[in-house]
Amino acid sequence: MGETMTRAQADKAVAEMAVKLTDEALCLAWMATEGRQMTKELALTRGWLMDELNRRLGNDLFDEWLINVDEDGNGVSPLAYFPS
């Protein structure tokens, strides 16, 4: 029988992987989830990515990014909110 992680174990494992991503890789991962059909797995993945984006950007920039949309009403890449 395979080993199953608890939600807490999975959260910890993902957090450990997320901190190793560059800002660009984290933003690309987020953008790769845009426009996809929502599944439970995708919702969890987006939640984990958002947690890391919030940690790196801080509350003010994270909130600004979260509510910003382009001229077509689509979400924008969070990469623009990181210092260059």
Coordinates of C-alpha atoms in Angstrom, one line a residue:
M1 CA 0.0 0.0 0.0
G2 CA 1.3 3.5 -0.9
E3 CA 2.2 6.1 1.7
T4 CA -0.4 8.9 2.0
M5 CA 0.5 12.3 3.2
T6 CA -1.8 14.3 5.6
R7 CA -2.8 17.7 4.5
A8 CA -0.4 19.2 7.0
Q9 CA 2.5 17.1 5.6
A10 CA 1.6 18.1 2.1
D11 CA 1.4 21.8 3.0
K12 CA 4.9 21.5 4.6
A13 CA 6.4 19.7 1.6
V14 CA 4.9 22.2 -0.9
A15 CA 6.1 25.2 1.2
E16 CA 9.6 23.7 1.3
M17 CA 9.6 23.3 -2.5
A18 CA 8.0 26.8 -3.1
V19 CA 10.8 28.7 -1.3
K20 CA 13.3 27.1 -3.7
L21 CA 11.6 28.6 -6.8
T22 CA 12.8 31.9 -8.2
D23 CA 10.3 34.7 -8.3
E24 CA 10.1 34.3 -12.1
A25 CA 9.4 30.5 -11.8
L26 CA 6.8 31.1 -9.1
C27 CA 5.0 33.6 -11.3
L28 CA 5.2 31.4 -14.3
A29 CA 3.7 28.5 -12.3
W30 CA 0.9 30.8 -11.2
M31 CA 0.2 32.0 -14.8
A32 CA 0.2 28.3 -16.0
T33 CA -2.8 27.8 -13.8
E34 CA -4.8 30.7 -15.3
G35 CA -7.8 29.8 -17.4
R36 CA -7.7 26.1 -16.5
Q37 CA -10.8 24.1 -15.6
M38 CA -11.0 24.2 -11.8
T39 CA -10.4 20.9 -10.0
K40 CA -9.8 20.2 -6.4
E41 CA -6.1 19.6 -7.2
L42 CA -5.8 22.9 -9.1
A43 CA -7.5 24.8 -6.3
L44 CA -5.0 23.4 -3.8
T45 CA -2.1 24.2 -6.1
R46 CA -3.3 27.8 -6.6
G47 CA -3.7 28.1 -2.9
W48 CA -0.2 27.0 -2.2
L49 CA 1.1 29.3 -4.9
M50 CA -0.9 32.2 -3.5
D51 CA 0.5 31.6 0.0
E52 CA 4.1 31.9 -1.4
L53 CA 3.3 34.9 -3.5
N54 CA 1.7 36.6 -0.4
R55 CA 4.8 35.7 1.7
R56 CA 7.1 37.2 -0.9
L57 CA 5.1 40.3 -1.9
G58 CA 3.8 41.2 1.5
N59 CA 0.1 42.0 2.1
D60 CA -0.1 45.4 0.4
L61 CA 1.5 44.4 -3.0
F62 CA -0.2 41.0 -2.9
D63 CA -3.6 42.6 -2.4
E64 CA -2.8 45.2 -5.2
W65 CA -1.8 42.3 -7.6
L66 CA -4.8 40.2 -6.6
I67 CA -7.4 42.9 -7.6
N68 CA -5.6 44.1 -10.7
V69 CA -6.8 43.0 -14.1
D70 CA -5.8 43.8 -17.7
E71 CA -7.9 45.6 -20.3
D72 CA -9.7 42.3 -21.1
G73 CA -10.6 41.6 -17.4
N74 CA -8.0 38.9 -17.0
G75 CA -5.6 38.6 -14.1
V76 CA -2.1 40.0 -14.5
S77 CA 1.2 38.3 -13.9
P78 CA 2.4 38.8 -10.4
L79 CA 6.0 39.2 -11.7
A80 CA 5.4 43.0 -12.3
Y81 CA 5.0 43.4 -8.5
F82 CA 8.4 42.1 -7.7
P83 CA 11.3 44.6 -7.5
S84 CA 13.3 44.5 -10.7

